[in-house]
CSV table of C-alpha atoms in Angstrom, one decimal:
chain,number,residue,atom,x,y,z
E,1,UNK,CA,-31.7,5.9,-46.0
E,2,UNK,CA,-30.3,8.3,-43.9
E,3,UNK,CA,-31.7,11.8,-42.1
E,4,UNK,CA,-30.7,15.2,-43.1
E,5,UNK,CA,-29.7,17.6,-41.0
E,6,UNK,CA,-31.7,20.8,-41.2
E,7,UNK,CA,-30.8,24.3,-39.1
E,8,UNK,CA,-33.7,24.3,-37.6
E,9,UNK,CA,-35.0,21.0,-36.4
E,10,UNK,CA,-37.2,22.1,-33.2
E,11,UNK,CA,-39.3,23.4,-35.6
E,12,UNK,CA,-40.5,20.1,-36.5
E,13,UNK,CA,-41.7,19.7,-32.9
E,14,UNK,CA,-45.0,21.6,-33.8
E,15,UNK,CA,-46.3,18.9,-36.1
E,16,UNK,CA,-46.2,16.2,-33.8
E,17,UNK,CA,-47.7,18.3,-30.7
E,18,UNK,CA,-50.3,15.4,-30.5
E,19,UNK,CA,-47.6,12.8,-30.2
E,20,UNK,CA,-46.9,11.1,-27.3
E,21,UNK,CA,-43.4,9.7,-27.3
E,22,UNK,CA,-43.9,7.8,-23.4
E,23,UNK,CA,-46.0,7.9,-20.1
E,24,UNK,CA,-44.5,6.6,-17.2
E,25,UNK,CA,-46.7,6.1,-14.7
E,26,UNK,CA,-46.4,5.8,-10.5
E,27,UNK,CA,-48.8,4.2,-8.7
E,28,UNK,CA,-50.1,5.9,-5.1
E,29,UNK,CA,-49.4,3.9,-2.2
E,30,UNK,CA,-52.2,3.4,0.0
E,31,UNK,CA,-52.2,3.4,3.4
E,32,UNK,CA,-48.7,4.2,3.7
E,33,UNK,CA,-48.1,4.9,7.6
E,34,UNK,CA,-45.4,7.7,8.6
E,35,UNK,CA,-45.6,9.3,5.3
E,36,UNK,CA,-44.6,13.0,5.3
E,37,UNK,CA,-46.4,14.6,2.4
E,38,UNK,CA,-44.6,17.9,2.9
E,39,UNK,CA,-40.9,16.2,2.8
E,40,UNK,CA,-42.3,14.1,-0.1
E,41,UNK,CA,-43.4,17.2,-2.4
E,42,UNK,CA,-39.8,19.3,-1.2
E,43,UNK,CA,-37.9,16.5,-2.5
E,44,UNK,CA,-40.1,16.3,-6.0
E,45,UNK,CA,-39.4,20.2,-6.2
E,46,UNK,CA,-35.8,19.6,-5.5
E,47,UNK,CA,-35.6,16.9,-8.1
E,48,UNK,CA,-37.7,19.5,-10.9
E,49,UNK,CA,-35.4,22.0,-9.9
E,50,UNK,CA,-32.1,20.4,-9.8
E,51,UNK,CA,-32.9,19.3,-13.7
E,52,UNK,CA,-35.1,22.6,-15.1
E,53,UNK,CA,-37.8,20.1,-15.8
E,54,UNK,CA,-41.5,20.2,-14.3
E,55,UNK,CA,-40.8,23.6,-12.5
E,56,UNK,CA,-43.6,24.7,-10.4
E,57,UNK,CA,-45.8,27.4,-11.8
E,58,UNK,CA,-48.2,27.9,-8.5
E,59,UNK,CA,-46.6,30.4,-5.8
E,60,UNK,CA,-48.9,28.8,-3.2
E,61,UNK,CA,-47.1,27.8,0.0
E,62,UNK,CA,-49.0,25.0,0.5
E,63,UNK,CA,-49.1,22.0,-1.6
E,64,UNK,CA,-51.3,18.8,-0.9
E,65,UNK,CA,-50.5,16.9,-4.2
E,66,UNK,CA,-48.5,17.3,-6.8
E,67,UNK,CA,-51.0,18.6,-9.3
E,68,UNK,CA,-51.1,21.8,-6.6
E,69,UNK,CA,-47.5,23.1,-8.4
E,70,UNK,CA,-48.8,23.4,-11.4
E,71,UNK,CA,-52.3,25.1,-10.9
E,72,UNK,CA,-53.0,28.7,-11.5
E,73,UNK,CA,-56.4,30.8,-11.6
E,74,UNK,CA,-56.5,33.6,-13.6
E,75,UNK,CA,-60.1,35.3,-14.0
E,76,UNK,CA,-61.8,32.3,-12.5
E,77,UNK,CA,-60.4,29.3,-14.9
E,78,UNK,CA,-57.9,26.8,-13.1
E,79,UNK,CA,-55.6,26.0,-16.0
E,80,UNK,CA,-52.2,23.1,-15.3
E,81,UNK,CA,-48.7,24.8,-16.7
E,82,UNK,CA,-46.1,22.3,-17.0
E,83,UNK,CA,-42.7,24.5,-17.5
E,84,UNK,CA,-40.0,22.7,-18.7
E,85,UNK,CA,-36.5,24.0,-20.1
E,86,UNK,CA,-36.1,22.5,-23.2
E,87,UNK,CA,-33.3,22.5,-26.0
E,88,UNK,CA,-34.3,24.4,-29.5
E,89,UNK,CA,-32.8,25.6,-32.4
E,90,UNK,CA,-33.6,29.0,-33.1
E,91,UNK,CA,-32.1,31.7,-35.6
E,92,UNK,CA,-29.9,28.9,-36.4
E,93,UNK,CA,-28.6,28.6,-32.7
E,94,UNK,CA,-29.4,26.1,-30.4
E,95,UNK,CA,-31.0,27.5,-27.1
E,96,UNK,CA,-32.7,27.0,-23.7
E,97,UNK,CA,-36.1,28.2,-23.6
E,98,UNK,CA,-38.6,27.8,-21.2
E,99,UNK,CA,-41.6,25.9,-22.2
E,100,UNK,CA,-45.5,25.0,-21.4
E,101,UNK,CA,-46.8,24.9,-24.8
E,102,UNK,CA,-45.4,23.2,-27.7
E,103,UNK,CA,-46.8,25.7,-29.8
E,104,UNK,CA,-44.5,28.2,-28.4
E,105,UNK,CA,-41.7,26.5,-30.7
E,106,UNK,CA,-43.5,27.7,-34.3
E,107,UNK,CA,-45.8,30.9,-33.0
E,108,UNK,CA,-43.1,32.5,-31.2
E,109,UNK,CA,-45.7,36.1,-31.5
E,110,UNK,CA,-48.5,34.7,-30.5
E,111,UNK,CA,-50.8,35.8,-26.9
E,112,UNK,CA,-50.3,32.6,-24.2
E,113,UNK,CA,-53.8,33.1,-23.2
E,114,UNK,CA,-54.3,31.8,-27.0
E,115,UNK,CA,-52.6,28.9,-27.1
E,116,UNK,CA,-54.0,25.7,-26.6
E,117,UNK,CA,-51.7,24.3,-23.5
E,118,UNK,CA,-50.2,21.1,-25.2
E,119,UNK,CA,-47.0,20.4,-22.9
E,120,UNK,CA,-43.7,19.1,-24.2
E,121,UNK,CA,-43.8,17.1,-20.7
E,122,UNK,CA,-46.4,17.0,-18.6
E,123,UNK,CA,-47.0,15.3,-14.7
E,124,UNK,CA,-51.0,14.3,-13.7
E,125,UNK,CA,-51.6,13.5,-10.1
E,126,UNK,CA,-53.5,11.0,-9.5
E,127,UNK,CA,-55.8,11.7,-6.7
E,128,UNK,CA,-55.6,10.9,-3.8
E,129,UNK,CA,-59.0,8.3,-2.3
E,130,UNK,CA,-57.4,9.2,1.4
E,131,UNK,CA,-55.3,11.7,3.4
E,132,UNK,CA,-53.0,8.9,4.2
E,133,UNK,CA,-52.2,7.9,0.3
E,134,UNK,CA,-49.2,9.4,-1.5
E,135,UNK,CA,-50.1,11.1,-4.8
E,136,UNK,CA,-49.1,9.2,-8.0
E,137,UNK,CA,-48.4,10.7,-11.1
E,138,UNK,CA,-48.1,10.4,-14.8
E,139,UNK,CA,-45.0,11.8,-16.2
E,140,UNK,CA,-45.8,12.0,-19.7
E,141,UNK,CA,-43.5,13.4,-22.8
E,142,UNK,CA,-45.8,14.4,-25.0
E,143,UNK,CA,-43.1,15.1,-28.2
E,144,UNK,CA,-41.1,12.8,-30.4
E,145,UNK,CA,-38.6,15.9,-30.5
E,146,UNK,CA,-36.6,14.1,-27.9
E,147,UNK,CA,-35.8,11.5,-30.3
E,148,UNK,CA,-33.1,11.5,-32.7
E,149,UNK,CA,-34.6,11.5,-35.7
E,150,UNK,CA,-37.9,12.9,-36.4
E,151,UNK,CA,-40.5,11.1,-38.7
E,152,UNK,CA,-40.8,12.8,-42.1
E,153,UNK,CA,-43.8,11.0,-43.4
E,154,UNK,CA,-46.2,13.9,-44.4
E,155,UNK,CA,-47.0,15.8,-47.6
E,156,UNK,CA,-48.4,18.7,-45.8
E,157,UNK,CA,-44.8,19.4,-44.1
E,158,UNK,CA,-43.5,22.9,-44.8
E,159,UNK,CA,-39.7,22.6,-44.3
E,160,UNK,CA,-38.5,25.9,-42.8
E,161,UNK,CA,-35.3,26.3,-44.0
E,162,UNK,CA,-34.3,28.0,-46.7
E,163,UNK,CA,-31.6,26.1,-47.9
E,164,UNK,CA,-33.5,23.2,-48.4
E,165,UNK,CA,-35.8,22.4,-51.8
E,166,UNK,CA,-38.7,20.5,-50.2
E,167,UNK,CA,-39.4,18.5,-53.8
E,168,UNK,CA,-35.9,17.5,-53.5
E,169,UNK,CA,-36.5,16.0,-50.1
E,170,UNK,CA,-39.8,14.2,-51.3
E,171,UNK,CA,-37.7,12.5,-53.8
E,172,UNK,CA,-35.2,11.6,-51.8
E,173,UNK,CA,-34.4,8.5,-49.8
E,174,UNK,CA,-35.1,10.2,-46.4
E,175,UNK,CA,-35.7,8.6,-43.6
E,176,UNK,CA,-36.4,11.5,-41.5
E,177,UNK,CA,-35.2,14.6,-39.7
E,178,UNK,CA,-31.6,14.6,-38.1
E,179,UNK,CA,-32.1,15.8,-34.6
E,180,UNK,CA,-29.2,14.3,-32.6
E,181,UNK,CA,-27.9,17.8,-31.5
E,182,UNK,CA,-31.1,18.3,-29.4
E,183,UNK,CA,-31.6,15.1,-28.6
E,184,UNK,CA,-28.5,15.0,-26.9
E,185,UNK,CA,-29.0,17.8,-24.6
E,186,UNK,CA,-32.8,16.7,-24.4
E,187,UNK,CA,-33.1,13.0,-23.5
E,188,UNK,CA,-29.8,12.3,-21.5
E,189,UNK,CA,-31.1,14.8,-18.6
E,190,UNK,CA,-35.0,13.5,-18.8
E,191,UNK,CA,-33.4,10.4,-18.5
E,192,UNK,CA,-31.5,11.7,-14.9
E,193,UNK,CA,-35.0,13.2,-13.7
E,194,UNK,CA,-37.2,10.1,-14.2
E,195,UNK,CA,-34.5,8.6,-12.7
E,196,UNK,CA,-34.4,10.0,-9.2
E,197,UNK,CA,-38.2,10.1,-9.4
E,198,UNK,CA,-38.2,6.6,-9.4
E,199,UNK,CA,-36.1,7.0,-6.6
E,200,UNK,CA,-38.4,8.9,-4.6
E,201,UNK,CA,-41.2,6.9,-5.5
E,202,UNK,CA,-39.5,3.6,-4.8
E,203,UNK,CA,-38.9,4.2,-1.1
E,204,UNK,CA,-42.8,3.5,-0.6
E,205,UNK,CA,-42.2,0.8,-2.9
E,206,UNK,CA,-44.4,2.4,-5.6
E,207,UNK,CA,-44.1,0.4,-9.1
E,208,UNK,CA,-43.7,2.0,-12.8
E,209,UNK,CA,-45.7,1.4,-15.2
E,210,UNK,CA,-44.9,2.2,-19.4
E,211,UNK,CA,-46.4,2.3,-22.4
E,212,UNK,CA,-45.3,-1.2,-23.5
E,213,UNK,CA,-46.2,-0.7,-27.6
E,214,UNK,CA,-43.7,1.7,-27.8
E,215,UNK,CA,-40.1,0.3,-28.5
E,216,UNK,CA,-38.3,4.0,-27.9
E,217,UNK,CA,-38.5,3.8,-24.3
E,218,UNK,CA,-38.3,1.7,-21.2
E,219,UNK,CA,-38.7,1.7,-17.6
E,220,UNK,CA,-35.7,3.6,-17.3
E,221,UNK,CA,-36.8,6.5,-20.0
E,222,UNK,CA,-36.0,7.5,-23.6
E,223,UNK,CA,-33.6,4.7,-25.4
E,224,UNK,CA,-30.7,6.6,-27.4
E,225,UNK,CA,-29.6,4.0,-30.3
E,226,UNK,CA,-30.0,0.9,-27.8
E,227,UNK,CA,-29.4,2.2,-24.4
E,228,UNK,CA,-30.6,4.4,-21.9
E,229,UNK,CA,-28.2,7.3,-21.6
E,230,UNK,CA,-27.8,9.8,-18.5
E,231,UNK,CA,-26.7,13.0,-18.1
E,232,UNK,CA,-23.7,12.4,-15.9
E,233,UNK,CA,-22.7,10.0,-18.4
E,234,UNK,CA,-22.5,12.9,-21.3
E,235,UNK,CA,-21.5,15.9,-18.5
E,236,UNK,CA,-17.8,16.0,-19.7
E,237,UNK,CA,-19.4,16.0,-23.5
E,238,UNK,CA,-21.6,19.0,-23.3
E,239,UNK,CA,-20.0,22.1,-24.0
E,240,UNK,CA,-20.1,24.3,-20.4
E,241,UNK,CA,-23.1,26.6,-21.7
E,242,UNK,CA,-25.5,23.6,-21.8
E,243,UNK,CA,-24.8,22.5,-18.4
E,244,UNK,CA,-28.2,23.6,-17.2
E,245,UNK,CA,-28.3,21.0,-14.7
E,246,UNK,CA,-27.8,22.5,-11.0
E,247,UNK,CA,-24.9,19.4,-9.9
E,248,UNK,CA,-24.9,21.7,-6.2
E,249,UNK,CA,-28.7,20.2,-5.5
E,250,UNK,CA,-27.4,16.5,-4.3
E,251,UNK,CA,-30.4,14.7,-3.1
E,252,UNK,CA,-29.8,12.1,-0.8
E,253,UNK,CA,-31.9,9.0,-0.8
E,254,UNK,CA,-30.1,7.1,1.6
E,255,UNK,CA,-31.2,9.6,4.1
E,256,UNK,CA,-34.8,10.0,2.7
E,257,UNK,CA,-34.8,6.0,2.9
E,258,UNK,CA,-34.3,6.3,6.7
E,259,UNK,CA,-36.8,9.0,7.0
E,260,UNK,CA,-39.1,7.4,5.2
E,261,UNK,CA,-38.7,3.9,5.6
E,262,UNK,CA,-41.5,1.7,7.2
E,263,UNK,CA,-39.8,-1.1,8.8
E,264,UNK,CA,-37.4,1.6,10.1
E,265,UNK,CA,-40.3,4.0,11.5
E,266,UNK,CA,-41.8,0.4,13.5
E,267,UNK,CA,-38.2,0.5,15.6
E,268,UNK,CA,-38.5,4.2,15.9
E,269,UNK,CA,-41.8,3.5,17.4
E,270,UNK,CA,-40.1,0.5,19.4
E,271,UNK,CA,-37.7,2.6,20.8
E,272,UNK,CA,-40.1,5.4,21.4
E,273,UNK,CA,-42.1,2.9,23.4
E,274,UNK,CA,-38.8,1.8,25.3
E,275,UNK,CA,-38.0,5.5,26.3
E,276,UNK,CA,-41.9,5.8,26.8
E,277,UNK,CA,-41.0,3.2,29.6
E,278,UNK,CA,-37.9,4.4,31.0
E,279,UNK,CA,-39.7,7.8,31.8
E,280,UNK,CA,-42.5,6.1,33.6
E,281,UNK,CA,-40.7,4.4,36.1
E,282,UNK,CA,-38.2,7.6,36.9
E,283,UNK,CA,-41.8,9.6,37.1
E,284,UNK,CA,-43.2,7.7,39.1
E,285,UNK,CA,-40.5,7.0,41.8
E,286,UNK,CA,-39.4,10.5,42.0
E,287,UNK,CA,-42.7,12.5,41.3
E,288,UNK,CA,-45.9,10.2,41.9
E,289,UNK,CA,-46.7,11.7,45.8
E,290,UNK,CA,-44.4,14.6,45.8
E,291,UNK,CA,-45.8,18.0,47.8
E,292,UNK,CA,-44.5,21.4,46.4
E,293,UNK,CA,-45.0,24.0,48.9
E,294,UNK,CA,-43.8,26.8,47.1
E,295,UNK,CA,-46.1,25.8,44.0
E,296,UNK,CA,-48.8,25.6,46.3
E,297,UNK,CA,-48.2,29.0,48.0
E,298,UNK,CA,-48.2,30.6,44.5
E,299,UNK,CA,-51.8,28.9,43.6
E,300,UNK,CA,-53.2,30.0,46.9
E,301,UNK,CA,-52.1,33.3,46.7
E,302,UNK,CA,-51.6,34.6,42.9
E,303,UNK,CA,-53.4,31.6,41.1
E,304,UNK,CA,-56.8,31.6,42.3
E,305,UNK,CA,-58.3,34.7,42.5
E,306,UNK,CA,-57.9,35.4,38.6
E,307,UNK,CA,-60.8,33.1,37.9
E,308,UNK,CA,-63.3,34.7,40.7
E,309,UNK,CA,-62.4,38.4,40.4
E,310,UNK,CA,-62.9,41.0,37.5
E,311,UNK,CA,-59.6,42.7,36.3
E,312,UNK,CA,-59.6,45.6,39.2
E,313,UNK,CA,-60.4,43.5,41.9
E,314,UNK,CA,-57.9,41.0,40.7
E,315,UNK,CA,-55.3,43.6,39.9
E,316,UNK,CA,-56.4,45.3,43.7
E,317,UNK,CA,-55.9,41.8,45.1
E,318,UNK,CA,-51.9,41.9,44.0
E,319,UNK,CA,-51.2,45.2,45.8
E,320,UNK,CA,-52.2,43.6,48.5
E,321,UNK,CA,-50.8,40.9,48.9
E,322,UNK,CA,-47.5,42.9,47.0
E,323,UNK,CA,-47.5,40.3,44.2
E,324,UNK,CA,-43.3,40.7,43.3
E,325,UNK,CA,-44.3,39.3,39.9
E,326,UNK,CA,-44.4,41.8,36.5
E,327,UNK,CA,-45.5,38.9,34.3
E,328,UNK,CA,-49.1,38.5,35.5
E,329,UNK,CA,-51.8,40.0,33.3
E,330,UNK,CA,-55.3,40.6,33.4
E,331,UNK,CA,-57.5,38.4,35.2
E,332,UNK,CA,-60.1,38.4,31.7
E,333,UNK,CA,-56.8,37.5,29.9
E,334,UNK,CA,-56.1,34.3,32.3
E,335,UNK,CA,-59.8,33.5,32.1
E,336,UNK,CA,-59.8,33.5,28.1
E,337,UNK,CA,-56.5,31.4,28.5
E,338,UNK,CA,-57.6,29.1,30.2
E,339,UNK,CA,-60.5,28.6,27.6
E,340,UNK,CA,-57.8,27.0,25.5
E,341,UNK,CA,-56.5,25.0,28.2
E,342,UNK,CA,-59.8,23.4,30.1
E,343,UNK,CA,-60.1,20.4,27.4
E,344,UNK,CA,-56.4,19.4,27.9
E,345,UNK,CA,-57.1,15.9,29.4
E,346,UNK,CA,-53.3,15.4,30.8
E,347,UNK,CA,-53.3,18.8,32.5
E,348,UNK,CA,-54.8,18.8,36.3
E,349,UNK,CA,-56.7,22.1,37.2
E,350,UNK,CA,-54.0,24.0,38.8
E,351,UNK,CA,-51.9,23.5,36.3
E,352,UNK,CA,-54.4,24.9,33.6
E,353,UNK,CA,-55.0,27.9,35.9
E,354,UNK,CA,-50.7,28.6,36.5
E,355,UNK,CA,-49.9,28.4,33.3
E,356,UNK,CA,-52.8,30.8,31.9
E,357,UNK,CA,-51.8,33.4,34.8
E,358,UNK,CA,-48.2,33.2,33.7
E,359,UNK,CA,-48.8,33.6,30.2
E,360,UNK,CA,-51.5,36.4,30.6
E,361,UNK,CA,-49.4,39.2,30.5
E,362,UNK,CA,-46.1,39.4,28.2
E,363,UNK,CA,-44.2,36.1,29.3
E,364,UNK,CA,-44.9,34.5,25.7
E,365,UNK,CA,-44.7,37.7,24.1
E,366,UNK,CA,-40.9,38.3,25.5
E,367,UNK,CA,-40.2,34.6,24.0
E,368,UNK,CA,-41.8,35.3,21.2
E,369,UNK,CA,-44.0,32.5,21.3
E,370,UNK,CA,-47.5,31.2,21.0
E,371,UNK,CA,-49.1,29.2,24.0
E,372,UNK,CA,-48.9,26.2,22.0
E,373,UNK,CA,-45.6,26.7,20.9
E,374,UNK,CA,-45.1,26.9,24.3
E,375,UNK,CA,-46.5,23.6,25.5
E,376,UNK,CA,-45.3,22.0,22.3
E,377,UNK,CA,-41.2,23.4,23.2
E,378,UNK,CA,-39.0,19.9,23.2
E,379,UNK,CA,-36.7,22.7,24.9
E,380,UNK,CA,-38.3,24.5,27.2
E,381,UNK,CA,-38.0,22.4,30.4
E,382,UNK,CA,-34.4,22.3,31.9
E,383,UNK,CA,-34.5,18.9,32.5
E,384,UNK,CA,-32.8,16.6,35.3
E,385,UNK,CA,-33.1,13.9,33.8
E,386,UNK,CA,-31.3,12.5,30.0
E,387,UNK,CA,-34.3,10.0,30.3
E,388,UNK,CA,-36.9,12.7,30.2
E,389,UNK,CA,-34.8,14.7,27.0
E,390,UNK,CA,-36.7,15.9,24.2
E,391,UNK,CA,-40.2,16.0,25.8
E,392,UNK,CA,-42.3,19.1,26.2
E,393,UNK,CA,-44.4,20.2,28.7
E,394,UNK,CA,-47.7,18.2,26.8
E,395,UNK,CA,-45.4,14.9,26.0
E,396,UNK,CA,-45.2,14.8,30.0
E,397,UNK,CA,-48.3,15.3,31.3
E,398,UNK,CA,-49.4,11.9,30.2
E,399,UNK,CA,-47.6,10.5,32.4
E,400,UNK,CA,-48.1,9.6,35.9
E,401,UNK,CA,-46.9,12.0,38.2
E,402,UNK,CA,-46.2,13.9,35.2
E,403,UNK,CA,-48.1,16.7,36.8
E,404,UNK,CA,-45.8,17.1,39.5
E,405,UNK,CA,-42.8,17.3,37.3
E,406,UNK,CA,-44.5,20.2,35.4
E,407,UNK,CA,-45.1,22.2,38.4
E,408,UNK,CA,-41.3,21.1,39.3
E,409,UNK,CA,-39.9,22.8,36.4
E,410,UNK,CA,-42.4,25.9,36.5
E,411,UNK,CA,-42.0,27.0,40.0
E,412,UNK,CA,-37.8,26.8,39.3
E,413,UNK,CA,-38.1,29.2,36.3
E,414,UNK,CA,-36.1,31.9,36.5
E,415,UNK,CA,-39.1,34.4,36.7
E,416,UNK,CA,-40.1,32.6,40.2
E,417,UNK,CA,-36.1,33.5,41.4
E,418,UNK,CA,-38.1,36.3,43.7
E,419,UNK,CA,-40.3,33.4,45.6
């Protein structure tokens, strides 16, 4: 028996729209510690990207799971696209067409909004039971126009090419439709994509599960003859106008691995506690009792007032005592400040009142910077220390004579060079 070789073999697709060549499916880790989600879900879209398959369809910023990229409303109704770019023959040419519907490949004029969203591949999320569980998924192909030859077992076929006589095929000893040409172009970079999603997935140590009935795939994806082949194995094969596949996105899992690793997050946090420890004892030896006039003189005459006065005695108060400083504001803005900064445990009173009179006016405006972007600044402080690098002005507060290091660093700012 052997399969003939038609012009159009994609068109074959349609019939088997409700055939599921293989599911693969990852399970959602649980209680994963140190995930980041948002990494997780840039690296997916770099791996749908890099190999045209599983683009996102939603424009929203935000995703919390993967079935997020492929949600769209449109008058109300949440419908899943799954775009893939898939291989076809058309007019007797072979072509890369986008695709969400398998029915796209035989009604080529008919509406979207009729079409019954059948995917050629498809990716359910499974969702999540908890904000700390990565999202699983079920990447399913749901063609067998990704095989090499496709099944010709039905009367009802309609053959649609005209140099073909369909009762001559019936009689014949056929064993079904030649579709290598796709197939190559198809499978070989599926294969590459479930690859380095198992990749991704494997670095919470998330197992694969398969359709185990079915013989034409594996773990590893779609078998061509006996093996699984993979894009880079073909690239040199594939004439240069097939070479959808963008080589310039290189994902690197190594580096993922570190990032995401849990064994190595534990001797992140080791260390972490280890510098934690180091900055205590320099704190506390050179900042635990120490006295700074000059921040108290700024308290007891710039400081205080703001939260007792309305804005025109407070801004009557600076005349006189010829406050040299243009960055303090209102007195209501200082107030509605320090609104924000009352229920910061680590912060001692005068420090919550400094800070909100030096950011009332246009301090974090000129830096272009929110108060908490501010606080949260690993850069802001110009630190004496290396063992106090990388910590902003609410990492050191925590600490014991934190406080004092704060007020330090505040008074020495260059808008205090006048004092």
């Amino acid at each position: 028996m052997e399969a003939i070789k038609l012009n159009n073999s994609s068109d074959f697709w349609y019939y088997h729209d409700e055939y599921e060549l293989g599911t693969w499916s990852f399970a959602k880790i649980r209680n994963a510690d140190f995930i980041d989600l948002n990494l997780f879900i840039k690296t997916y879209i770099s791996i749908t990207e890099k190999y045209r398959i599983l683009l996102p369809t939603s424009k929203n910023k935000e995703f919390k799971s993967i079935s997020d990229l492929y949600t769209i409303e449109e008058g109300g109704t949440k419908k899943s696209i799954y775009k893939s770019l898939v291989f076809l023959k058309k007019r007797d040419e072979i072509v890369a067409e986008e695709l969400f519907d398998l029915r796209q490949i035989k009604h080529e004029t008919d509406e979207i909004e009729d079409l019954g969203i059948n995917p050629v591949i498809s990716n359910l999320s499974i969702a999540n039971s908890s904000a700390i569980s990565l999202p699983g998924s079920y990447i399913s192909v749901n063609t067998d126009g990704f095989k090499e030859v496709l099944d010709f077992n039905k009367d009802d076929y309609t053959l649609y090419d005209e140099k073909v006589d369909q009762n001559n095929i019936k009689k014949a000893n056929i064993s079904g439709i030649d579709n290598s040409d796709l197939m190559f172009l198809n499978t070989p970079r599926f294969n590459s994509f479930l690859r380095d999603l198992k990749k991704l997935y494997s670095i919470f140590n998330s197992e694969i599960v398969i359709n185990k009935n079915n013989t034409q795939i594996n773990e590893n994806g779609i078998f061509i003859g006996n093996e699984i082949v993979y894009y880079e194995d073909i690239l040199e094969l594939i004439d240069a106008k097939y070479q959808i596949v963008d080589m310039s996105i290189n994902i690197d899992f190594e580096e993922l691995k570190n990032q995401f690793n849990h064994e190595k997050r534990k001797e992140r946090i080791e260390t972490l506690k280890s510098e934690d420890k180091l900055i205590k004892e320099f704190l506390e030896a050179n900042y635990k009792n120490l006295s700074i006039l000059s921040w108290e003189q700024f308290y007891n005459s710039f400081v205080k007032e703001a939260f007792t006065m309305s804005d025109d005695d407070y801004l009557k108060h600076l005349k006189e005592v010829r406050c040299p400083f243009g960055f303090i504001g209102r007195a209501s803005e200082a107030k509605k400040i320090y609104e924000n900064l009352k229920d910061i445990e680590f912060f001692e009173e005068d420090v919550k009142k400094v800070i909100s009179v030096i950011t009332s006016g246009d301090f974090l405006k000129n830096k272009n910077l929110s108060l908490m972007e501010w606080l949260n600044d690993k850069f802001m402080i110009d630190f004496i220390s290396k063992k106090i690098e990388g910590k902003s002005i609410l990492d050191i507060a925590k600490f014991e004579g934190g406080n004092n290091f704060i007020r330090e660093k505040i008074i020495e700012m260059k808008i205090f060079k006048l004092f």
